Short mmCIF file of C-alpha atoms and ligand atoms in Angstrom, two decimals:
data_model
loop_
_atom_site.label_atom_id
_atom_site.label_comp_id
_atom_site.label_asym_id
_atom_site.label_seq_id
_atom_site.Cartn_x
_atom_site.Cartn_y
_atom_site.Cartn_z
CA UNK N 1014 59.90 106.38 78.56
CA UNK N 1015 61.16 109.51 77.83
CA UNK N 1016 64.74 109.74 75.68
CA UNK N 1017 67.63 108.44 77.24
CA UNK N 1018 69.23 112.33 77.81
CA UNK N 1019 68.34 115.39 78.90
CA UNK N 1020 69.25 119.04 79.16
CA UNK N 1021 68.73 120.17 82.70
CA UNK N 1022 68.28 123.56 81.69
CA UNK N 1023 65.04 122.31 79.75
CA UNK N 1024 63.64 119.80 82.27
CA UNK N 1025 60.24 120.73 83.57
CA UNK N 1026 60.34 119.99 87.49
CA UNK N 1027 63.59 121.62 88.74
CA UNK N 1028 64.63 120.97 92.48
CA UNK N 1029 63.18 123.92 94.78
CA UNK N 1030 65.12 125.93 97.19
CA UNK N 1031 63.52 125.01 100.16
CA UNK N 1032 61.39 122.10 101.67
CA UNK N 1033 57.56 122.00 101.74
CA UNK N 1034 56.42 122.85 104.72
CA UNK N 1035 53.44 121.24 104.83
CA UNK N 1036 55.35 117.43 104.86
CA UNK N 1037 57.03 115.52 107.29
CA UNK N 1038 58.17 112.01 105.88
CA UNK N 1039 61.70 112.18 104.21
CA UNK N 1040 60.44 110.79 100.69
CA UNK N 1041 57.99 113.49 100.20
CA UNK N 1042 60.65 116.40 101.27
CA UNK N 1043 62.83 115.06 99.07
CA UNK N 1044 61.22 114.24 96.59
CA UNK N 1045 58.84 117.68 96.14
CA UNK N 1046 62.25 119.54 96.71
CA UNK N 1047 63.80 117.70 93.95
CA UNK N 1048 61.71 118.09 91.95
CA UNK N 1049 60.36 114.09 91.51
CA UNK N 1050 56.57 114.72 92.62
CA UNK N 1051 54.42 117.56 93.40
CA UNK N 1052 51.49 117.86 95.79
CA UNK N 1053 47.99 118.03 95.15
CA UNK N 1054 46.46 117.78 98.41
CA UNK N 1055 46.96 115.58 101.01
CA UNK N 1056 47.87 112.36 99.94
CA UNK N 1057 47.48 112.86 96.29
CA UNK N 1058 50.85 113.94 94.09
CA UNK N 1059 51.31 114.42 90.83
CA UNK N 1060 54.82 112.95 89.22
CA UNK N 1061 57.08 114.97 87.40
CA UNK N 1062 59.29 114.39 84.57
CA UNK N 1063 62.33 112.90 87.03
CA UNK N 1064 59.55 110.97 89.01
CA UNK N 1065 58.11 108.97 86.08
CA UNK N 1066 61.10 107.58 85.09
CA UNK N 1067 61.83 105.90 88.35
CA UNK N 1068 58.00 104.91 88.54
CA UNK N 1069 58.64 103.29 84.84
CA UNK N 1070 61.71 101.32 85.95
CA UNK N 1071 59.48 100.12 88.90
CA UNK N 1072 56.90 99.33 87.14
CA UNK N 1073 59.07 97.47 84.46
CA UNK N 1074 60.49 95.55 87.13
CA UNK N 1075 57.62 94.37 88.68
CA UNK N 1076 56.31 93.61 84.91
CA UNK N 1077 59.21 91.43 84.61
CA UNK N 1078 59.47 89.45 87.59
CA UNK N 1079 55.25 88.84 87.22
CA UNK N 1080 55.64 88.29 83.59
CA UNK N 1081 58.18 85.04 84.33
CA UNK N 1082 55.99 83.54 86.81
CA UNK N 1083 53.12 83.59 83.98
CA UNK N 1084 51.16 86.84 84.15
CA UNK N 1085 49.91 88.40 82.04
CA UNK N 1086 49.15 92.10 82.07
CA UNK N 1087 45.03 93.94 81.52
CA UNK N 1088 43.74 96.96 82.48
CA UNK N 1089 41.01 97.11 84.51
CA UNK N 1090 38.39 100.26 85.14
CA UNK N 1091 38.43 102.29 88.33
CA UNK N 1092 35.04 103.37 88.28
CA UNK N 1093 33.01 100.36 89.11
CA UNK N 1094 29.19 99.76 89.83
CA UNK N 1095 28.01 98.99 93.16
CA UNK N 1096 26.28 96.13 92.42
CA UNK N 1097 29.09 94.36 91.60
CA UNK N 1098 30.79 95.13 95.47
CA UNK N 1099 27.18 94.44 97.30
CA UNK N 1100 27.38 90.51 96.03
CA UNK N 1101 30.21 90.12 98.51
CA UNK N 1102 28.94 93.30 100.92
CA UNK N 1103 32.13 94.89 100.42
CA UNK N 1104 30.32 98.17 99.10
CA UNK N 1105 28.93 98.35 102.61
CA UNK N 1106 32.10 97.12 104.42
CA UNK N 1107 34.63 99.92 102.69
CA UNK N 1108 32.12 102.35 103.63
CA UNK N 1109 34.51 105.65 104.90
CA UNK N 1110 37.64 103.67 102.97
CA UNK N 1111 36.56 103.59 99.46
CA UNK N 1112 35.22 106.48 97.22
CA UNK N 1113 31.47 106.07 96.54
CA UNK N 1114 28.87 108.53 95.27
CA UNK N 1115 26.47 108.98 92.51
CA UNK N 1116 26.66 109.72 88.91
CA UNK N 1117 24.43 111.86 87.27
CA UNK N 1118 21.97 109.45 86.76
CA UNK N 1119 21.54 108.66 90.56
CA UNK N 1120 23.71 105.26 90.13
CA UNK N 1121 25.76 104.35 92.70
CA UNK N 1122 29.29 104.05 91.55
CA UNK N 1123 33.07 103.83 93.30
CA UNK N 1124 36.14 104.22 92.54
CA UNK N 1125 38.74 101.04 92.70
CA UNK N 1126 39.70 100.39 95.79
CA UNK N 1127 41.31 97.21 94.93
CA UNK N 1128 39.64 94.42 92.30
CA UNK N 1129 39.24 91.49 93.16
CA UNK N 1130 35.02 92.14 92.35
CA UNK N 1131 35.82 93.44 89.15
CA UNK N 1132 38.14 90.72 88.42
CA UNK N 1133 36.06 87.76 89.50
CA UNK N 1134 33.23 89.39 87.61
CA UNK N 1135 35.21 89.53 84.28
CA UNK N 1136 36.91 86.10 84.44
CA UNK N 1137 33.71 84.67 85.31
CA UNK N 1138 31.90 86.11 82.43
CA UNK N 1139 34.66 84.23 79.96
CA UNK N 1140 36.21 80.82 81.73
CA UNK N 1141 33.61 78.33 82.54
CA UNK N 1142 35.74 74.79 82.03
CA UNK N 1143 39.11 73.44 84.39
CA UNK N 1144 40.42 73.64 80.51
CA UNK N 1145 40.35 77.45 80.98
CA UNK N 1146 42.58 77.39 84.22
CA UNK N 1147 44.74 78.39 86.22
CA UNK N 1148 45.22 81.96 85.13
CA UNK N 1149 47.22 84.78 85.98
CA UNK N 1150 46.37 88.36 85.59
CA UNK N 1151 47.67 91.40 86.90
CA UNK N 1152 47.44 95.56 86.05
CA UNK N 1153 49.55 98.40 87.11
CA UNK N 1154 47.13 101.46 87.96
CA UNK N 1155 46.04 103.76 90.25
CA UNK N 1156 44.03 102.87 93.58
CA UNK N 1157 41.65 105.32 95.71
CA UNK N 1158 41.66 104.85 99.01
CA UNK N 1159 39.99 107.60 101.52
CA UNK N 1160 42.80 106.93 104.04
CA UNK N 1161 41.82 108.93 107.28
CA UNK N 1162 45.82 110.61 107.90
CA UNK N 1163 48.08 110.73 104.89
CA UNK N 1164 50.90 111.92 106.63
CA UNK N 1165 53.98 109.91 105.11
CA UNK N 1166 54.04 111.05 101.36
CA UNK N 1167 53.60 108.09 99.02
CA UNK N 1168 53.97 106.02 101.47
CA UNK N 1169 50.44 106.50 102.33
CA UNK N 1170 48.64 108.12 99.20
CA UNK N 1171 44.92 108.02 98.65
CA UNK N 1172 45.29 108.00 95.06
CA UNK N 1173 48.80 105.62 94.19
CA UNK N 1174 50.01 103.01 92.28
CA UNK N 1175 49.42 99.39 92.59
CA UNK N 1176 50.24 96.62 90.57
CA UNK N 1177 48.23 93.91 91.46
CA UNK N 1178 47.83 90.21 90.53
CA UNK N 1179 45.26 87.73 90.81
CA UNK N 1180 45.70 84.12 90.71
CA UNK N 1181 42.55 81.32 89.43
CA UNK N 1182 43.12 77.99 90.35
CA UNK N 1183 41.09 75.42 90.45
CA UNK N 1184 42.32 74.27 94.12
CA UNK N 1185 43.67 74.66 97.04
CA UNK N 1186 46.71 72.88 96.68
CA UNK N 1187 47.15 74.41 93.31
CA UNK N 1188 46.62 78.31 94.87
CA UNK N 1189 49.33 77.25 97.64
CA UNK N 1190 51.75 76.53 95.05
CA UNK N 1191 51.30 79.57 93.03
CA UNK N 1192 51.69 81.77 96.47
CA UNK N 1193 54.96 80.64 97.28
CA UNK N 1194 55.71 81.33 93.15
CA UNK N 1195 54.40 84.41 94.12
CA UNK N 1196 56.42 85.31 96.90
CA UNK N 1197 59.76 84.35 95.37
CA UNK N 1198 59.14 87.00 92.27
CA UNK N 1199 58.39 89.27 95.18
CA UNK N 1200 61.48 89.09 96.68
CA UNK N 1201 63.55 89.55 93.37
CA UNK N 1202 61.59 92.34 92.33
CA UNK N 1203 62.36 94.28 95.48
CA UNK N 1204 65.84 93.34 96.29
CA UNK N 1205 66.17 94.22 91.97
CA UNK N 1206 65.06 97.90 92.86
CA UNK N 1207 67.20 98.12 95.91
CA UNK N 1208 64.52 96.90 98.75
CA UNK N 1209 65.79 94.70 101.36
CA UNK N 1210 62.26 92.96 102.17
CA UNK N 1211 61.32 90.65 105.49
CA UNK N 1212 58.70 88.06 104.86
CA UNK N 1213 56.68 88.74 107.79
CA UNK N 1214 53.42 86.78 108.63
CA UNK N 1215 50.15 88.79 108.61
CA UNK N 1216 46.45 89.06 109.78
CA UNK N 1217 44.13 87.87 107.45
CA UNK N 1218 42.07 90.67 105.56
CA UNK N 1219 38.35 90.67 104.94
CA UNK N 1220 37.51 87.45 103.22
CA UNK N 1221 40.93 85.50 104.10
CA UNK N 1222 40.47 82.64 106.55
CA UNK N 1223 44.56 82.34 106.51
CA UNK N 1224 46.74 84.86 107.69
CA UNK N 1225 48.20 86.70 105.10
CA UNK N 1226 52.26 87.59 104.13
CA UNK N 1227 53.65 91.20 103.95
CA UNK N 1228 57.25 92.14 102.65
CA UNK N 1229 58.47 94.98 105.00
CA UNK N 1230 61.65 97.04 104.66
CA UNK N 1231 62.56 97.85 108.31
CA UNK N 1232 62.75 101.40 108.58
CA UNK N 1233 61.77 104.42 111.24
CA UNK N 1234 59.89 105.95 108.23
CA UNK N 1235 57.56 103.24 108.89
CA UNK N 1236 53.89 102.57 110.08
CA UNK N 1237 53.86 99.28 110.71
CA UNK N 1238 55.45 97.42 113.77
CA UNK N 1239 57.43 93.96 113.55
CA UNK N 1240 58.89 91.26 115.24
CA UNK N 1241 61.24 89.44 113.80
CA UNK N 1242 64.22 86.88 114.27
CA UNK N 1243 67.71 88.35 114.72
CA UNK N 1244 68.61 85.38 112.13
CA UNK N 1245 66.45 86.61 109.35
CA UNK N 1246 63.81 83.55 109.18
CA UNK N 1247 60.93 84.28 111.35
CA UNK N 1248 58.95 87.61 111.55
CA UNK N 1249 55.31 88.78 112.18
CA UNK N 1250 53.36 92.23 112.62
CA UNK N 1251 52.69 93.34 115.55
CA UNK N 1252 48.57 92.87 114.91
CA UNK N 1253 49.25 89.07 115.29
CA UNK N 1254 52.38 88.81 116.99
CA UNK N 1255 52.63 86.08 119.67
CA UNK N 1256 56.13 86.75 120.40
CA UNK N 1257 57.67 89.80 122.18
CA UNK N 1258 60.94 91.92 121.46
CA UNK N 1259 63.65 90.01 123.92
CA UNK N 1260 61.78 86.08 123.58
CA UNK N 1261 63.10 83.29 121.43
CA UNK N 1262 61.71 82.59 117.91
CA UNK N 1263 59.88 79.79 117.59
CA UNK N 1264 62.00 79.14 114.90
CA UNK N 1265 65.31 78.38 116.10
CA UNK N 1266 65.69 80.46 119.01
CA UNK N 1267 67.43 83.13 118.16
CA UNK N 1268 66.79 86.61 119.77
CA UNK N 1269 63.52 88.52 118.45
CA UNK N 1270 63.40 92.51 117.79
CA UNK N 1271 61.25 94.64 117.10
CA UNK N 1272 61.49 97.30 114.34
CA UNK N 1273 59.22 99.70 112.57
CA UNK N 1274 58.66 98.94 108.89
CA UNK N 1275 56.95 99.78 105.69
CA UNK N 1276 54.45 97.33 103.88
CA UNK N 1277 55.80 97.11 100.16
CA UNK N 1278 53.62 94.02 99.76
CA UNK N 1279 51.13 91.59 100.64
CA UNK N 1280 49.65 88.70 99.43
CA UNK N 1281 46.72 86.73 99.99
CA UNK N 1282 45.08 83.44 100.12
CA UNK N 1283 41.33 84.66 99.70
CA UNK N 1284 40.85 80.67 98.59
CA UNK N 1285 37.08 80.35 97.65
CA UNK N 1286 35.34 82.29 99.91
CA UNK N 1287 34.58 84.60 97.62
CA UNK N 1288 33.67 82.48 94.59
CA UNK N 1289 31.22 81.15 97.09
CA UNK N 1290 29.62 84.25 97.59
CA UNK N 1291 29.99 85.41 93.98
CA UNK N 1292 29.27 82.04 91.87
CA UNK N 1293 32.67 81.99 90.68
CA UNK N 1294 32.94 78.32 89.52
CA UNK N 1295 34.06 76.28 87.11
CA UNK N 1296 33.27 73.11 85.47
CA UNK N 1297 35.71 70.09 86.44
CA UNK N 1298 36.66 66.79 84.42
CA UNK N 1299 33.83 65.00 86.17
CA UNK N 1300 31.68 67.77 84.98
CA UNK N 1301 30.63 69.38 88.45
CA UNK N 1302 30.66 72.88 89.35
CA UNK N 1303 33.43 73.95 91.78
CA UNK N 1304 34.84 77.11 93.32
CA UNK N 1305 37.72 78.51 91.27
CA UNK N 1306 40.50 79.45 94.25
CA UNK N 1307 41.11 82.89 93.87
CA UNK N 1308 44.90 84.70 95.28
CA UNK N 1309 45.57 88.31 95.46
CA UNK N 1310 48.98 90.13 95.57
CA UNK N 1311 49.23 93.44 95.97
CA UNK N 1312 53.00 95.74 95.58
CA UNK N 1313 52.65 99.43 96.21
CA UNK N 1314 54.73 100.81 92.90
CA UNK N 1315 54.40 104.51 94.47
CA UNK N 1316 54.74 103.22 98.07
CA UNK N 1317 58.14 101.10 96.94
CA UNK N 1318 59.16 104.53 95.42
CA UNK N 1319 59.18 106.36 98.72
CA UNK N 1320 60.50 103.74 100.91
CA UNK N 1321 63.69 103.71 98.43
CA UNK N 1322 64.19 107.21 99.27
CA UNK N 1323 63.25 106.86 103.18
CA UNK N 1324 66.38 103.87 103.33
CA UNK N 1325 68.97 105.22 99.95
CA UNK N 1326 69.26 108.89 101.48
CA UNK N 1327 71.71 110.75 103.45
CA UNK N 1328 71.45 114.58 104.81
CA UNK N 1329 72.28 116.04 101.21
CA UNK N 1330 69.59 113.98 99.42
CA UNK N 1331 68.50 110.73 97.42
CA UNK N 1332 70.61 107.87 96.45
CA UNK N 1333 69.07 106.24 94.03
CA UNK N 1334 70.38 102.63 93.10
CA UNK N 1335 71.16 102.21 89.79
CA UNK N 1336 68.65 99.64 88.83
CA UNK N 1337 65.54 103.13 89.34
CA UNK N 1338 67.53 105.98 89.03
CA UNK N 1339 66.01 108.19 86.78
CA UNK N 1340 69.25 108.85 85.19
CA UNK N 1341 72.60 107.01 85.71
CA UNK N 1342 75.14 110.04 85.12
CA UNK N 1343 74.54 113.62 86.79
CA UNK N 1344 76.94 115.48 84.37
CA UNK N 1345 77.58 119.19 85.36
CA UNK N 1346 79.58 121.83 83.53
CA UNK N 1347 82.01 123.95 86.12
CA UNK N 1348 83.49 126.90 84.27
CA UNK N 1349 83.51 129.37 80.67
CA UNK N 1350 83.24 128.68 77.07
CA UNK N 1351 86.52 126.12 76.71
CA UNK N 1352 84.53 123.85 79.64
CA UNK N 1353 81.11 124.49 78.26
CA UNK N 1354 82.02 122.66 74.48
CA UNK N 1355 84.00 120.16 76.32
CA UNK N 1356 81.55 118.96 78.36
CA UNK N 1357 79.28 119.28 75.50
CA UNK N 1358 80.92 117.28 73.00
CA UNK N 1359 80.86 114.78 76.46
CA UNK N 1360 77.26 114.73 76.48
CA UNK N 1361 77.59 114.08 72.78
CA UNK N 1362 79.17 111.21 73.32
CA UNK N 1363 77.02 109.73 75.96
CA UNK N 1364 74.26 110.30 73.69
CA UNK N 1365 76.07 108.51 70.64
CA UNK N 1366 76.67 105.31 73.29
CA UNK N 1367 72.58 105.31 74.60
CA UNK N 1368 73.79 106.32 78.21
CA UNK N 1369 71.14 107.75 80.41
CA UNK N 1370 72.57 111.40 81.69
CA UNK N 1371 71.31 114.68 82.63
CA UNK N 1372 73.18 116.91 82.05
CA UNK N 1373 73.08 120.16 84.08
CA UNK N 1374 74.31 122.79 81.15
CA UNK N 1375 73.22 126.13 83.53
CA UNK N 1376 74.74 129.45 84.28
CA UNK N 1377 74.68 128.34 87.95
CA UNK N 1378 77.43 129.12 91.09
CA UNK N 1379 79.14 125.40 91.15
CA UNK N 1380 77.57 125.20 95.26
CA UNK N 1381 74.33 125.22 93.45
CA UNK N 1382 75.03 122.46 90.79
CA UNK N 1383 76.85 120.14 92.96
CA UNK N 1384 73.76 120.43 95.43
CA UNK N 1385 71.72 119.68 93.02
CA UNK N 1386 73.36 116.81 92.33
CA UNK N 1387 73.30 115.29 95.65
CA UNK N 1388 69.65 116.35 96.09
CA UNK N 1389 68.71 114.58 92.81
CA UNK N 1390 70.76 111.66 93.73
CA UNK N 1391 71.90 109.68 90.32
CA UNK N 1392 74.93 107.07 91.04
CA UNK N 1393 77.37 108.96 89.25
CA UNK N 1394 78.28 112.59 89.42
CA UNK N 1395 80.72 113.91 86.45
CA UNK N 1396 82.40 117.08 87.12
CA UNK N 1397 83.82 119.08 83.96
CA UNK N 1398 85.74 122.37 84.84
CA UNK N 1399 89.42 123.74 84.00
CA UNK N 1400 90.66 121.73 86.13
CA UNK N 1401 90.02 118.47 84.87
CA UNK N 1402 90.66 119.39 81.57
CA UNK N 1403 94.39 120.05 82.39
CA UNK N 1404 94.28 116.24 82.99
CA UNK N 1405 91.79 115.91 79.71
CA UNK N 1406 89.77 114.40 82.10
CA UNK N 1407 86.50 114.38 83.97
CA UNK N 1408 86.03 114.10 87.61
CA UNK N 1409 83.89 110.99 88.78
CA UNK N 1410 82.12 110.57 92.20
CA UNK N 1411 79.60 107.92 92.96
CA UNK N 1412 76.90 109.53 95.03
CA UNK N 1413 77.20 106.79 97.29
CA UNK N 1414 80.49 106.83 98.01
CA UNK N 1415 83.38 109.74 98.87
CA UNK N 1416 86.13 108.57 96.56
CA UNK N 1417 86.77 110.69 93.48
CA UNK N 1418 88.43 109.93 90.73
CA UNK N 1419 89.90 111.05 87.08
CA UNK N 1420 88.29 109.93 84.03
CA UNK N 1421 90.20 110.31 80.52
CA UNK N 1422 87.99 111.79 78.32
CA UNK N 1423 89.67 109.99 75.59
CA UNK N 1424 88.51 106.56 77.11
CA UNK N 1425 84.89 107.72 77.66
P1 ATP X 1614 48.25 99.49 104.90
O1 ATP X 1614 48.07 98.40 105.93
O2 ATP X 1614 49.62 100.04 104.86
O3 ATP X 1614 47.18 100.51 104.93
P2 ATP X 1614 46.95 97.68 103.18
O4 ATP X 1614 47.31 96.44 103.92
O5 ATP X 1614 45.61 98.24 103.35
O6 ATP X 1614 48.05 98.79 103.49
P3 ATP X 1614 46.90 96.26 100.71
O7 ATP X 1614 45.45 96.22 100.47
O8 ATP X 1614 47.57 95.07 101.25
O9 ATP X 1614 47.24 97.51 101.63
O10 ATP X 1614 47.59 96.80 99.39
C1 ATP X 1614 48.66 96.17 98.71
C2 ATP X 1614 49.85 97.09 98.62
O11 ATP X 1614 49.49 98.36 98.09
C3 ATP X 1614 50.46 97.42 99.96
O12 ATP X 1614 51.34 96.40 100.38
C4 ATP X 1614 51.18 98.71 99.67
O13 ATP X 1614 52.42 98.48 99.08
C5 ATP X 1614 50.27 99.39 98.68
N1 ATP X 1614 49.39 100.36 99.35
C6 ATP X 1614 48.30 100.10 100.09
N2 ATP X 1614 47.73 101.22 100.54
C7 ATP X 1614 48.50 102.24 100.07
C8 ATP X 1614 48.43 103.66 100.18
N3 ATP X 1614 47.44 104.25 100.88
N4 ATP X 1614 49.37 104.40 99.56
C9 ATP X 1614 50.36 103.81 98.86
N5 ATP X 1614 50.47 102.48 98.71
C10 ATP X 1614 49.56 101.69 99.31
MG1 MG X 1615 48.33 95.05 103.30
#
C-alpha cells in the first residue's frame, strides 16, 4: 500500500464536478465522481489511487479471515487452455459467458472465468496420497466474465476481483465440515468491512448436486431477490424459494419478506463430481483410489466494494467505515498563511504518529473542500481555519454523524 499520508493537491484521481452520465447504480456515480474508479467500457473500470486502497484493505481482510481457517494463498493464470475446460465440458457450457478465442497459433485459449479446472489440474499433478490432504488454497485476482448487461458498476463487472478458495478433502463428511468453517470466516470478513450479510440458501450451480449458500446484503441496489425470516434465521433466493413474502418460515414461524439483495458470496459443495469426470483422486490408507471432495467459495472483492457504497452513503456521498476507508482523517485547510502552517505542522504530526490522512492543502472556496469531503467520505473530517485557532483547536465531524466538536491541537 501506498504511504500512510497524502497531499490532496498531488493525488492523481481528484473527485469530478459532475456525475457520469453514462451510469446508473449509486457505487459507480460515486465512485467515478470521486474519484475511486474510472471507466473503461462497460463493465470494466480501472481503480485509482483512492480506490486501491480500499480494494487493499478488502483484500487484506479477506486474506485474514481465509488465512485463520488454513489457507493458504497462490496465484493462478487467467489464460487457460481449452483442453483443460473440455474434460468437464465446461468450455462448451460457458460458451457466450466466458472469453474464448484463438492465439496466434490457432490454439484455443480462455480467459478465467473461475478455476476450479485449473485448480484440480494443478493439485492433481502434485498430491497423489490421503497424506497430502485436506488442503486449502485460495488467490485474489481478476475474473472475465462476458456478462450480457453490466449495468450496476462493480457490482456487475466483466473483468473484477475475486478471491476465491478451494477446499480438497478426502470426504464428504470432511468437505461438510470445512463449509460451515467456511461460512463462519465469511461472515466475519464481511461484517469486519462493514457488510451486514444474510445466509441465504441457493440453487446449485453447474456440477453441484446440493444447493448452494449466498451471503446477501439486502439492498434496492440489488439484482437478486430474497426471502427471508423477519427473525434473521431462515432465507432463500427467489430461484428456489418455496416460501412466499407474507407465509411462515419453516423455521419458527415468524413472518417472511422479501427484499432485493446483492450476492457478496457463495459457496459450494461441488463434492466429487468433478474429480469423477477429471480423475482427481487420491490414494487412501487401504491403498485404493478415491475421489478427492472438492469445495469452492467465491467473495466478489470489487463487488463487496460497491455494495459498501450502495448501503454507507447518503445524498452528499460515501461513508466509508473505518475498517476500508481509504484514509481515516479528511483534513482540510480553511483560510491564509497563519491557517495554512497550522494545519501543516497538523499534518506533521499525524505523519510523525503513522495516522492515515489526506490532507486537502488547495487554494479552493471552503463549499468546494467540505464537498469534497463528504463526496470522498473518510470517518473523520478536520476543519482548520481562524476560527478554530482562536480556540487552538481543530474542528472534528464524523462523516457519519452531525455532531461537531473542538479538538485541542495541543492534545493531538
Ligand atoms: P451472479 O449470480 O451475481 O451473476 P454468480 O453466482 O455467477 O454471480 P459466482 O460464480 O458465485 O457468481 O462468483 C462468486 C462471487 O464473485 C459472487 O458471489 C460475487 O461476489 C462475485 N462476482 C460474480 N460475478 C461478478 C461480476 N460479474 N462482477 C463482480 N463480482 C462478481
Ligand atoms: Mg453466485
Amino acid at each position: 500500500m501506498q504511504g500512510t499520508q497524502t497531499r490532496y493537491s498531488q493525488l492523481f484521481g481528484k473527485t469530478l464536478r459532475n456525475f457520469p452520465t453514462d451510469e446508473t447504480s449509486k457505487n459507480a456515480k460515486f465512485l467515478i465522481k470521486a474519484g475511486f474508479i474510472n471507466k473503461r467500457i462497460a463493465g470494466v473500470y480501472e481503480i485509482l489511487p483512492l480506490g486501491k486502497r480500499v480494494v487493499s484493505k478488502i483484500e487484506n481482510i479477506v486474506r485474514e479471515e481465509i488465512n485463520a481457517i488454513g489457507g493458504q494463498e497462490v496465484s493462478m493464470s487467467v489464460l487457460q487452455p481449452k483442453e483443460l475446460w473440455s474434460e468437464t465440458d465446461r468450455w462448451e457450457k460457458l460458451k457466450g459467458a466466458m472469453y474464448q478465442f484463438k492465439d496466434s497459433s490457432g490454439k484455443d485459449v480462455g480467459l478465467g472465468f473461475t478455476h476450479e479446472e485449473p485448480m484440480i489440474s494443478m493439485v492433481r499433478e502434485r498430491i497423489s496420497s490421503y497424506k497430502d490432504l485436506p488442503i486449502y488454497l485460495y488467490q485474489i485476482q481478476s475474473k472475465f466474465r462476458d456478462e450480457p448487461r453490466p449495468r450496476s458498476g462493480l457490482i456487475r463487472g466483466r473483468e473484477f476481483l475475486m478471491k476465491d478458495l478451494y477446499s480438497f478433502t478426502t470426504s464428504k463428511e470432511e468437505l461438510d465440515k470445512y463449509y460451515e468453517i467456511v461460512a463462519k470466516a465469511y461472515k466475519k470478513a464481511f461484517d469486519r468491512m462493514g457488510l451486514d450479510t444474510v445466509y441465504t440458501e441457493a440453487a446449485g450451480g453447474v456440477f453441484t448436486n446440493e444447493n448452494t449458500h449466498e451471503f446477501q446484503v439486502l439492498t434496492d441496489g440489488g439484482e437478486d431477490t430474497i426471502f427471508h425470516c423477519e427473525n434473521g434465521d431462515f432465507s432463500e433466493n427467489k430461484e428456489i424459494a418455496k416460501v412466499k413474502e407474507g407465509g411462515k418460515c419453516p423455521k419458527d414461524g415468524g413472518k417472511i419478506k422479501e427484499s432485493r439483495g446483492v450476492e457478496v458470496g457463495n459457496i459450494f459443495r461441488f463434492g466429487d463430481v468433478m474429480s469423477k469426470k477429471m480423475n482427481f483422486n487420491f490414494k487412501d490408507k487401504d491403498g485404493k483410489d478415491k475421489p478427492i471432495f472438492l469445495g469452492s467459495y467465491g467473495l466478489g472483492i470489487t463487488r463487496s466494494m460497491a455494495t459498501i457504497v450502495e448501503v454507507h452513503s447518503d445524498d452528499a456521498g460515501i461513508i466509508w467505515p473505518e475498517t476500508v476507508a481509504p484514509y481515516k482523517i479528511h483534513l482540510i485547510n480553511l483560510g491564509g498563511e497563519k491557517v495554512r502552517k497550522e494545519s501543516d505542522s497538523i499534518f506533521d504530526k499525524l505523519c510523525n504518529d503513522q495516522v492515515e490522512v489526506l490532507y486537502d492543502d488547495r487554494e479552493e472556496s471552503a463549499g468546494v473542500k467540505l464537498a469534497d469531503a463528504d463526496l470522498i467520505g473518510l470517518p473523520e473530517r478536520w476543519v482548520v481555519s481562524e476560527k478554530t485557532l482562536k480556540e487552538d483547536s481543530v474542528e472534528v465531524k464524523k462523516r457519519s454523524e452531525k455532531d461537531i466538536r473542538l479538538e485541542k491541537i495541543s492534545s493531538i
